[in-house]
XYZ file of C-alpha atoms in Angstrom:
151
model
C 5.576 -5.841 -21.457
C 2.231 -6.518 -22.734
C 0.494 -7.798 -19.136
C -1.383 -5.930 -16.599
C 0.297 -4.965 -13.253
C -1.291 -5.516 -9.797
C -0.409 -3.605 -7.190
C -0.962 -3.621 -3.411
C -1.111 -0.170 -1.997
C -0.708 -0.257 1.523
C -1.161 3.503 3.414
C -1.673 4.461 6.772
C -4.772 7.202 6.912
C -3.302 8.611 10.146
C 0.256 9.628 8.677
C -0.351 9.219 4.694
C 3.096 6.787 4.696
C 2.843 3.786 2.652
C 5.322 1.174 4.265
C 4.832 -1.196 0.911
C 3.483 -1.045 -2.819
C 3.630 -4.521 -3.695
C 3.649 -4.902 -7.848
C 2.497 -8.564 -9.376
C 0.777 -9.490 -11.982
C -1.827 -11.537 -10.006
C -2.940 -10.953 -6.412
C -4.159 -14.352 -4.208
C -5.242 -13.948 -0.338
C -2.016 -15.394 0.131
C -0.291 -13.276 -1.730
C -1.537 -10.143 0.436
C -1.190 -12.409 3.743
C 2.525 -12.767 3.137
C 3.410 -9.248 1.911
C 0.883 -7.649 5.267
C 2.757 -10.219 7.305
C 6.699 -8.996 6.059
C 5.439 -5.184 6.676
C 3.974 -5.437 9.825
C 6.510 -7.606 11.400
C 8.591 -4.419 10.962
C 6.350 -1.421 11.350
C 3.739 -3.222 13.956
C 0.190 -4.639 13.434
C -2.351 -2.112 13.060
C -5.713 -2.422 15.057
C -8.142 -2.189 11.772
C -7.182 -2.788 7.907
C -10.028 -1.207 5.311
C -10.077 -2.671 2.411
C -12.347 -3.727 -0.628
C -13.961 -7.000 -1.560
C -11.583 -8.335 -3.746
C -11.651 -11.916 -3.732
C -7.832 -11.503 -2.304
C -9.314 -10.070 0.858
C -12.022 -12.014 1.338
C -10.206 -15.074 1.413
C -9.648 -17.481 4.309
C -5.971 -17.148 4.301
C -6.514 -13.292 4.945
C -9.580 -14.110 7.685
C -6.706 -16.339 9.266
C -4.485 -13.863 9.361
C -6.207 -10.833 10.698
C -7.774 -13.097 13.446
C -4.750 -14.869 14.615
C -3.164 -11.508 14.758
C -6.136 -9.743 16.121
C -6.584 -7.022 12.887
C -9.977 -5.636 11.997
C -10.835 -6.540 8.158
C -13.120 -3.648 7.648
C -14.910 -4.097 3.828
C -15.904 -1.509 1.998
C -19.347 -2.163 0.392
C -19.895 -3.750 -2.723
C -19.847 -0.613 -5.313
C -19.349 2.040 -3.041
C -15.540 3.382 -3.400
C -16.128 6.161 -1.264
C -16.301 4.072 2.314
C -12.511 4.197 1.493
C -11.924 7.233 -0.299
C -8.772 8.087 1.028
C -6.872 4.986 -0.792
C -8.782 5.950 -3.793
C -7.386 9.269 -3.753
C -4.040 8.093 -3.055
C -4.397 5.417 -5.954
C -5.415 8.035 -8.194
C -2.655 10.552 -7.108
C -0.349 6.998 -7.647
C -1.842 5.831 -11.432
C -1.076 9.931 -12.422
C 2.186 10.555 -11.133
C 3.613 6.710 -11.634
C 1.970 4.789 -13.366
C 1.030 6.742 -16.201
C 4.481 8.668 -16.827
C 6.185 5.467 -16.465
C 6.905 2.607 -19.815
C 7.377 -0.591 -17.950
C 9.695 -3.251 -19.412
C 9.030 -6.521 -17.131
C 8.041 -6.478 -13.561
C 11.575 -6.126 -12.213
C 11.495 -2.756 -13.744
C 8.279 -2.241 -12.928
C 9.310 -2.647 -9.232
C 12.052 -0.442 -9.097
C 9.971 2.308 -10.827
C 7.148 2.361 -8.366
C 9.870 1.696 -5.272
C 11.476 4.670 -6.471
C 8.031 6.897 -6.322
C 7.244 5.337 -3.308
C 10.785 6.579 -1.608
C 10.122 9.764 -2.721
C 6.234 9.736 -1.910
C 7.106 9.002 2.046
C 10.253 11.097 1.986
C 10.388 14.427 -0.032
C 6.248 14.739 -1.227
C 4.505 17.678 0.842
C 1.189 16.369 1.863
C -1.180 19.653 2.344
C -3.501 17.246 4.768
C -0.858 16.995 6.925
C 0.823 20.847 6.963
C 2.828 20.047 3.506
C 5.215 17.473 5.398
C 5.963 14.535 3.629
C 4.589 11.726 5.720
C 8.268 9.951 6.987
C 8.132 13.058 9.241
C 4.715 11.616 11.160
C 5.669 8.345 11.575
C 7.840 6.866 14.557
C 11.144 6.777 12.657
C 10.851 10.747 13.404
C 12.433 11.259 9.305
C 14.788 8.341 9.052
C 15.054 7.472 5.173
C 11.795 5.286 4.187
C 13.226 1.739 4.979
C 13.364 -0.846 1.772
C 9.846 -2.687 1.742
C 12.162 -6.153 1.323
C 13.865 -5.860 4.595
């Protein structure tokens, strides 16, 4: 394919589910505003979001958003990847088993690659931080199948 892939990787702390990973090859604040907006119109708005300062977050489309809608943007500071270490982890635990065992051919592929580790992150994955359940059993579906991120 010959371009970099961006991805959004969206993951609740609480249940270690991850409702959306969102592959482009460029990320705006609008971008993230309208993929945050199509999740949480069907999984609820959470009270706080943490995320980095990437100039997608720290736009005014994304300050709109979270305000009208009453989220929490909570930064991370500059350089310090460890005030969010658990979506590091999960990143890292993402780029080894997806990323890197994966050839992508276009970004259509690309999605359906990542959707597919996604399903069976949520769904089959034991998660030892949460008693080696894979994290579809925490959330308030009580196990139903992880529902398409497009719906």
């Amino acid at each position: 394919m010959g371009k970099k892939l961006r991805v959004l990787t969206v993951v609740d702390t609480f249940s270690r589910y991850s409702p959306v990973l969102d592959v482009r090859f460029s990320y705006r604040g609008e971008d993230v505003v309208a993929t945050l907006d199509r999740v949480c119109r069907r999984i609820g708005y959470p009270k706080t979001i943490r995320v980095d300062q990437g100039s997608e977050f720290i736009s005014r489309d994304m300050d709109l958003w979270a305000y009208q809608r009453g989220v929490i943007l909570d930064f991370s500071r500059p350089g310090k990847p460890t005030d969010n270490a658990f979506i590091e982890a999960f990143n890292g635990r993402f780029r080894q088993e997806c990323l890197n065992t994966h050839w992508f051919m276009n970004l259509a592929d690309a999605c359906e690659k990542v959707e597919a580790w996604r399903r069976y992150y949520n769904d089959e994955r034991p998660h030892s931080a949460i008693g080696n359940k894979p994290p579809i059993l925490l959330t308030k579906s009580g196990g139903a199948t992880s529902p398409s991120p497009r719906s």
